[in-house]
Amino acid sequence: MKSAAEVHVGCNSRAIAGTGVSVQCQKLMASKASLPNSLRVPVIQEELQIGRRIVDTGRGVRVSKTVTEETLHIDEALQSQTLQVEHVPIDAWIEGAPPVQRQEGGTLIIPVLEEVLVMQKRVRLKEEIRITARPHERHVSEQVVLREEHVTVARFDEAGTSRDVQDTPPP
């Protein structure tokens, strides 16, 4: 209740059946001598408060998981690569800029330099290292084990009765 206000009320002698208004009017008329045609009527204001709360519904979920294994035979070709390293003696004197690493087809050539003290200093190409990749293929046959998981979700209520909700199909 926030405040009260005075309201002047006049009483009609007619009463509405079943509402008790006539009794009110009679009381008002009887107290008319003590009150100078006024009546205090409280003014009420309602307020609404909104909130949240957690409610336990008593229901839950049960999840079970199974794993199945399947043995498969695989027969596949596997590729590998071997490197052939070859040292090629060059034994040549270098005039100008020294040679750099280069690629010739599928072979990587790396020059190996050496400084030799002579009456004058010169660069001599001692050797080249040639690296060539050669692919090889071999057949492999073996047994492998694959595992697969299946999950079942069951809901249950307060009474403990359960029902299956979802069963994950295998991919």
PDB file of C-alpha atoms in Angstrom, residues 54-124:
ATOM      1  CA  ILE A  54      16.110 -24.033 -10.856  1.00  0.00           C
ATOM      2  CA  VAL A  55      13.449 -26.706 -10.525  1.00  0.00           C
ATOM      3  CA  ASP A  56      14.459 -30.342 -10.193  1.00  0.00           C
ATOM      4  CA  THR A  57      12.149 -32.312 -12.459  1.00  0.00           C
ATOM      5  CA  GLY A  58      13.445 -35.629 -11.214  1.00  0.00           C
ATOM      6  CA  ARG A  59      14.204 -36.825 -14.724  1.00  0.00           C
ATOM      7  CA  GLY A  60      17.644 -37.654 -16.082  1.00  0.00           C
ATOM      8  CA  VAL A  61      19.530 -39.138 -18.978  1.00  0.00           C
ATOM      9  CA  ARG A  62      21.552 -42.349 -19.096  1.00  0.00           C
ATOM     10  CA  VAL A  63      24.202 -42.723 -21.817  1.00  0.00           C
ATOM     11  CA  SER A  64      25.813 -46.036 -22.644  1.00  0.00           C
ATOM     12  CA  LYS A  65      28.564 -46.703 -25.170  1.00  0.00           C
ATOM     13  CA  THR A  66      29.675 -49.942 -26.772  1.00  0.00           C
ATOM     14  CA  VAL A  67      32.762 -50.616 -28.864  1.00  0.00           C
ATOM     15  CA  THR A  68      32.812 -53.165 -31.642  1.00  0.00           C
ATOM     16  CA  GLU A  69      35.910 -54.422 -33.420  1.00  0.00           C
ATOM     17  CA  GLU A  70      36.193 -55.636 -36.969  1.00  0.00           C
ATOM     18  CA  THR A  71      39.267 -57.291 -38.445  1.00  0.00           C
ATOM     19  CA  LEU A  72      39.957 -56.295 -42.014  1.00  0.00           C
ATOM     20  CA  HIS A  73      42.550 -57.535 -44.486  1.00  0.00           C
ATOM     21  CA  ILE A  74      44.268 -54.739 -46.375  1.00  0.00           C
ATOM     22  CA  ASP A  75      46.329 -55.158 -49.522  1.00  0.00           C
ATOM     23  CA  GLU A  76      47.860 -51.879 -50.654  1.00  0.00           C
ATOM     24  CA  ALA A  77      50.911 -50.697 -52.553  1.00  0.00           C
ATOM     25  CA  LEU A  78      53.223 -48.533 -50.454  1.00  0.00           C
ATOM     26  CA  GLN A  79      55.693 -46.140 -52.013  1.00  0.00           C
ATOM     27  CA  SER A  80      59.039 -45.236 -50.552  1.00  0.00           C
ATOM     28  CA  GLN A  81      62.098 -43.399 -51.789  1.00  0.00           C
ATOM     29  CA  THR A  82      65.793 -44.144 -51.490  1.00  0.00           C
ATOM     30  CA  LEU A  83      68.561 -41.655 -52.105  1.00  0.00           C
ATOM     31  CA  GLN A  84      71.605 -42.555 -54.160  1.00  0.00           C
ATOM     32  CA  VAL A  85      74.616 -40.447 -53.198  1.00  0.00           C
ATOM     33  CA  GLU A  86      77.450 -40.330 -55.747  1.00  0.00           C
ATOM     34  CA  HIS A  87      80.764 -38.506 -55.318  1.00  0.00           C
ATOM     35  CA  VAL A  88      82.077 -37.296 -58.699  1.00  0.00           C
ATOM     36  CA  PRO A  89      85.688 -36.023 -58.622  1.00  0.00           C
ATOM     37  CA  ILE A  90      86.052 -32.837 -60.699  1.00  0.00           C
ATOM     38  CA  ASP A  91      89.492 -31.445 -59.733  1.00  0.00           C
ATOM     39  CA  ALA A  92      89.151 -28.202 -61.702  1.00  0.00           C
ATOM     40  CA  TRP A  93      90.324 -24.683 -60.902  1.00  0.00           C
ATOM     41  CA  ILE A  94      87.597 -22.068 -60.581  1.00  0.00           C
ATOM     42  CA  GLU A  95      88.022 -18.623 -62.084  1.00  0.00           C
ATOM     43  CA  GLY A  96      85.403 -16.043 -61.043  1.00  0.00           C
ATOM     44  CA  ALA A  97      82.312 -16.819 -58.976  1.00  0.00           C
ATOM     45  CA  PRO A  98      82.177 -20.251 -57.334  1.00  0.00           C
ATOM     46  CA  PRO A  99      79.442 -22.632 -58.537  1.00  0.00           C
ATOM     47  CA  VAL A 100      76.241 -22.893 -56.500  1.00  0.00           C
ATOM     48  CA  GLN A 101      73.942 -25.758 -55.729  1.00  0.00           C
ATOM     49  CA  ARG A 102      71.743 -26.697 -58.726  1.00  0.00           C
ATOM     50  CA  GLN A 103      69.104 -29.175 -59.893  1.00  0.00           C
ATOM     51  CA  GLU A 104      69.527 -31.235 -63.072  1.00  0.00           C
ATOM     52  CA  GLY A 105      66.401 -33.321 -63.718  1.00  0.00           C
ATOM     53  CA  GLY A 106      65.794 -35.419 -60.594  1.00  0.00           C
ATOM     54  CA  THR A 107      69.384 -34.962 -59.348  1.00  0.00           C
ATOM     55  CA  LEU A 108      70.517 -32.320 -56.844  1.00  0.00           C
ATOM     56  CA  ILE A 109      74.144 -31.282 -57.418  1.00  0.00           C
ATOM     57  CA  ILE A 110      76.061 -29.738 -54.504  1.00  0.00           C
ATOM     58  CA  PRO A 111      79.545 -28.374 -55.328  1.00  0.00           C
ATOM     59  CA  VAL A 112      82.302 -29.017 -52.744  1.00  0.00           C
ATOM     60  CA  LEU A 113      84.952 -26.274 -52.788  1.00  0.00           C
ATOM     61  CA  GLU A 114      88.440 -26.211 -51.386  1.00  0.00           C
ATOM     62  CA  GLU A 115      90.909 -23.362 -51.070  1.00  0.00           C
ATOM     63  CA  VAL A 116      94.472 -24.327 -51.936  1.00  0.00           C
ATOM     64  CA  LEU A 117      97.508 -22.199 -51.091  1.00  0.00           C
ATOM     65  CA  VAL A 118      99.631 -21.657 -54.129  1.00  0.00           C
ATOM     66  CA  MET A 119     101.733 -18.646 -54.947  1.00  0.00           C
ATOM     67  CA  GLN A 120      98.396 -17.100 -55.350  1.00  0.00           C
ATOM     68  CA  LYS A 121      95.137 -18.173 -53.857  1.00  0.00           C
ATOM     69  CA  ARG A 122      92.641 -19.782 -56.270  1.00  0.00           C
ATOM     70  CA  VAL A 123      89.457 -21.754 -55.808  1.00  0.00           C
ATOM     71  CA  ARG A 124      89.450 -25.308 -57.084  1.00  0.00           C
TER      72      ARG A 124
END
